């Protein structure tokens, strides 16, 4: 689960950065992106938000079921790496966002959608910090000792 959540957030970072890079290119006939807002929402709901859900499932499974410390530490390391990848990727996306082509900036401003391209990277930057914290917490906890009932 932890590897799958890392893969989802890596795909989200690549998707958003490539979308922003496409919006910085000069316009050519047939190369105009018609609905960048919709493409942003698709990326969020396909890759970004499910990545947090899978990280939560990986945390719960590693916390409750993993009796070996190596399993918990591997899952926690992957969750920490996931938070770092998301943070660095969104910092890169917010720097690319400043270089958007003027046509897209005007089009998004006319539709009232510029706030989406400004705030989505910031929201995911803020959300990546608790992800790193959850991974660090998982790294430090010890497994629960199960008591066996006597059959006598």
mmCIF file of C-alpha atoms in Angstrom:
data_model
loop_
_atom_site.group_PDB
_atom_site.id
_atom_site.type_symbol
_atom_site.label_atom_id
_atom_site.label_comp_id
_atom_site.label_asym_id
_atom_site.label_seq_id
_atom_site.Cartn_x
_atom_site.Cartn_y
_atom_site.Cartn_z
ATOM 1 C CA UNK A 1 0.000 0.000 0.000
ATOM 2 C CA UNK A 2 2.824 2.377 0.830
ATOM 3 C CA UNK A 3 4.487 1.776 -2.534
ATOM 4 C CA UNK A 4 1.174 2.311 -4.321
ATOM 5 C CA UNK A 5 0.594 5.596 -2.484
ATOM 6 C CA UNK A 6 4.112 6.739 -3.366
ATOM 7 C CA UNK A 7 3.474 5.842 -6.998
ATOM 8 C CA UNK A 8 0.191 7.787 -7.022
ATOM 9 C CA UNK A 9 1.810 10.927 -5.661
ATOM 10 C CA UNK A 10 4.766 10.592 -8.018
ATOM 11 C CA UNK A 11 2.293 10.364 -10.929
ATOM 12 C CA UNK A 12 0.421 13.390 -9.540
ATOM 13 C CA UNK A 13 3.624 15.438 -9.365
ATOM 14 C CA UNK A 14 4.557 14.458 -12.923
ATOM 15 C CA UNK A 15 1.020 15.166 -14.173
ATOM 16 C CA UNK A 16 0.751 18.621 -12.590
ATOM 17 C CA UNK A 17 4.260 19.670 -13.583
ATOM 18 C CA UNK A 18 3.723 18.541 -17.181
ATOM 19 C CA UNK A 19 0.379 20.371 -17.283
ATOM 20 C CA UNK A 20 2.013 23.553 -16.020
ATOM 21 C CA UNK A 21 4.873 23.142 -18.479
ATOM 22 C CA UNK A 22 2.361 22.747 -21.318
ATOM 23 C CA UNK A 23 0.688 25.976 -20.215
ATOM 24 C CA UNK A 24 4.001 27.858 -20.450
ATOM 25 C CA UNK A 25 4.612 26.938 -24.088
ATOM 26 C CA UNK A 26 3.727 29.440 -26.811
ATOM 27 C CA UNK A 27 0.464 28.740 -28.560
ATOM 28 C CA UNK A 28 0.416 26.859 -31.819
ATOM 29 C CA UNK A 29 -2.476 25.921 -34.071
ATOM 30 C CA UNK A 30 -4.106 22.818 -32.632
ATOM 31 C CA UNK A 31 -1.928 22.805 -29.525
ATOM 32 C CA UNK A 32 -4.156 24.948 -27.294
ATOM 33 C CA UNK A 33 -5.341 23.238 -24.113
ATOM 34 C CA UNK A 34 -9.073 23.863 -24.036
ATOM 35 C CA UNK A 35 -9.954 23.163 -20.415
ATOM 36 C CA UNK A 36 -6.899 23.375 -18.128
ATOM 37 C CA UNK A 37 -9.149 23.664 -15.076
ATOM 38 C CA UNK A 38 -10.803 20.333 -15.852
ATOM 39 C CA UNK A 39 -7.434 18.705 -16.444
ATOM 40 C CA UNK A 40 -6.291 19.942 -13.030
ATOM 41 C CA UNK A 41 -9.345 18.442 -11.322
ATOM 42 C CA UNK A 42 -8.896 15.136 -13.127
ATOM 43 C CA UNK A 43 -5.303 14.906 -11.911
ATOM 44 C CA UNK A 44 -6.312 15.740 -8.353
ATOM 45 C CA UNK A 45 -9.042 13.124 -8.189
ATOM 46 C CA UNK A 46 -7.115 10.400 -10.043
ATOM 47 C CA UNK A 47 -3.722 10.729 -8.372
ATOM 48 C CA UNK A 48 -3.491 13.374 -5.648
ATOM 49 C CA UNK A 49 -6.320 12.674 -3.223
ATOM 50 C CA UNK A 50 -6.252 8.831 -3.487
ATOM 51 C CA UNK A 51 -2.541 8.952 -2.649
ATOM 52 C CA UNK A 52 -3.411 10.304 0.794
ATOM 53 C CA UNK A 53 -6.008 7.583 1.291
ATOM 54 C CA UNK A 54 -3.571 4.821 0.423
ATOM 55 C CA UNK A 55 -0.944 6.356 2.704
ATOM 56 C CA UNK A 56 -3.487 6.265 5.528
ATOM 57 C CA UNK A 57 -4.279 2.629 4.825
ATOM 58 C CA UNK A 58 -0.558 1.804 4.734
ATOM 59 C CA UNK A 59 -0.113 3.571 8.061
ATOM 60 C CA UNK A 60 -2.966 1.668 9.689
ATOM 61 C CA UNK A 61 -1.804 -1.678 8.331
ATOM 62 C CA UNK A 62 1.796 -1.127 9.379
ATOM 63 C CA UNK A 63 0.784 0.161 12.800
ATOM 64 C CA UNK A 64 -1.658 -2.585 13.634
ATOM 65 C CA UNK A 65 -0.443 -5.660 11.840
ATOM 66 C CA UNK A 66 3.302 -5.419 11.424
ATOM 67 C CA UNK A 67 5.024 -7.107 14.349
ATOM 68 C CA UNK A 68 8.467 -6.867 12.783
ATOM 69 C CA UNK A 69 10.105 -3.476 13.107
ATOM 70 C CA UNK A 70 11.629 -3.769 9.624
ATOM 71 C CA UNK A 71 8.194 -3.849 8.016
ATOM 72 C CA UNK A 72 7.008 -0.789 9.944
ATOM 73 C CA UNK A 73 10.214 1.098 9.232
ATOM 74 C CA UNK A 74 10.036 0.293 5.518
ATOM 75 C CA UNK A 75 6.443 1.539 5.307
ATOM 76 C CA UNK A 76 7.263 4.649 7.325
ATOM 77 C CA UNK A 77 10.275 5.424 5.141
ATOM 78 C CA UNK A 78 8.160 5.125 2.010
ATOM 79 C CA UNK A 79 5.507 7.451 3.496
ATOM 80 C CA UNK A 80 8.184 10.006 4.427
ATOM 81 C CA UNK A 81 9.655 9.826 0.914
ATOM 82 C CA UNK A 82 6.140 10.280 -0.473
ATOM 83 C CA UNK A 83 5.697 13.490 1.524
ATOM 84 C CA UNK A 84 9.075 14.800 0.399
ATOM 85 C CA UNK A 85 8.353 13.993 -3.273
ATOM 86 C CA UNK A 86 4.997 15.747 -3.034
ATOM 87 C CA UNK A 87 6.487 18.800 -1.315
ATOM 88 C CA UNK A 88 9.344 19.218 -3.809
ATOM 89 C CA UNK A 89 7.047 18.579 -6.782
ATOM 90 C CA UNK A 90 4.523 21.183 -5.680
ATOM 91 C CA UNK A 91 7.273 23.728 -5.015
ATOM 92 C CA UNK A 92 8.444 23.135 -8.587
ATOM 93 C CA UNK A 93 4.876 23.434 -9.920
ATOM 94 C CA UNK A 94 4.338 26.740 -8.129
ATOM 95 C CA UNK A 95 7.546 28.095 -9.651
ATOM 96 C CA UNK A 96 6.465 26.975 -13.133
ATOM 97 C CA UNK A 97 3.029 28.560 -12.617
ATOM 98 C CA UNK A 98 4.569 32.033 -12.646
ATOM 99 C CA UNK A 99 5.759 31.537 -16.239
ATOM 100 C CA UNK A 100 2.358 30.660 -17.763
ATOM 101 C CA UNK A 101 1.562 31.927 -21.233
ATOM 102 C CA UNK A 102 -0.424 35.164 -21.295
ATOM 103 C CA UNK A 103 -3.296 33.600 -23.227
ATOM 104 C CA UNK A 104 -3.955 31.058 -20.503
ATOM 105 C CA UNK A 105 -3.633 33.653 -17.756
ATOM 106 C CA UNK A 106 -6.226 35.861 -19.477
ATOM 107 C CA UNK A 107 -8.536 32.944 -20.239
ATOM 108 C CA UNK A 108 -8.391 31.650 -16.669
ATOM 109 C CA UNK A 109 -8.882 35.168 -15.269
ATOM 110 C CA UNK A 110 -11.961 35.693 -17.453
ATOM 111 C CA UNK A 111 -13.453 32.438 -16.166
ATOM 112 C CA UNK A 112 -12.408 33.152 -12.567
ATOM 113 C CA UNK A 113 -10.211 30.040 -12.420
ATOM 114 C CA UNK A 114 -6.799 31.575 -11.702
ATOM 115 C CA UNK A 115 -7.189 30.882 -7.997
ATOM 116 C CA UNK A 116 -7.172 27.161 -8.747
ATOM 117 C CA UNK A 117 -3.774 27.213 -10.406
ATOM 118 C CA UNK A 118 -2.378 29.414 -7.634
ATOM 119 C CA UNK A 119 -3.708 27.497 -4.638
ATOM 120 C CA UNK A 120 -3.639 23.808 -5.603
ATOM 121 C CA UNK A 121 0.158 23.500 -5.316
ATOM 122 C CA UNK A 122 0.055 25.394 -2.020
ATOM 123 C CA UNK A 123 -2.665 23.124 -0.630
ATOM 124 C CA UNK A 124 -0.702 20.011 -1.519
ATOM 125 C CA UNK A 125 2.488 21.553 -0.079
ATOM 126 C CA UNK A 126 0.722 22.063 3.233
ATOM 127 C CA UNK A 127 -0.799 18.556 3.076
ATOM 128 C CA UNK A 128 2.593 16.954 2.505
ATOM 129 C CA UNK A 129 3.937 18.143 5.868
ATOM 130 C CA UNK A 130 1.507 16.015 7.968
ATOM 131 C CA UNK A 131 2.298 13.101 5.659
ATOM 132 C CA UNK A 132 5.964 13.381 6.627
ATOM 133 C CA UNK A 133 4.903 13.618 10.276
ATOM 134 C CA UNK A 134 2.748 10.496 10.044
ATOM 135 C CA UNK A 135 5.636 8.596 8.509
ATOM 136 C CA UNK A 136 7.985 9.780 11.260
ATOM 137 C CA UNK A 137 5.451 8.752 13.910
ATOM 138 C CA UNK A 138 5.125 5.305 12.368
ATOM 139 C CA UNK A 139 8.906 4.971 12.425
ATOM 140 C CA UNK A 140 9.048 5.521 16.194
ATOM 141 C CA UNK A 141 6.138 3.400 17.481
ATOM 142 C CA UNK A 142 6.503 -0.120 18.794
ATOM 143 C CA UNK A 143 4.112 -2.976 17.990
ATOM 144 C CA UNK A 144 1.407 -3.977 20.422
ATOM 145 C CA UNK A 145 2.107 -7.130 22.356
ATOM 146 C CA UNK A 146 -0.736 -9.581 22.035
ATOM 147 C CA UNK A 147 -1.770 -11.496 25.099
ATOM 148 C CA UNK A 148 -2.834 -15.047 24.658
ATOM 149 C CA UNK A 149 -5.704 -16.447 26.665
ATOM 150 C CA UNK A 150 -5.018 -19.496 28.670
ATOM 151 C CA UNK A 151 -7.063 -22.497 27.704
ATOM 152 C CA UNK A 152 -7.127 -23.769 31.260
#
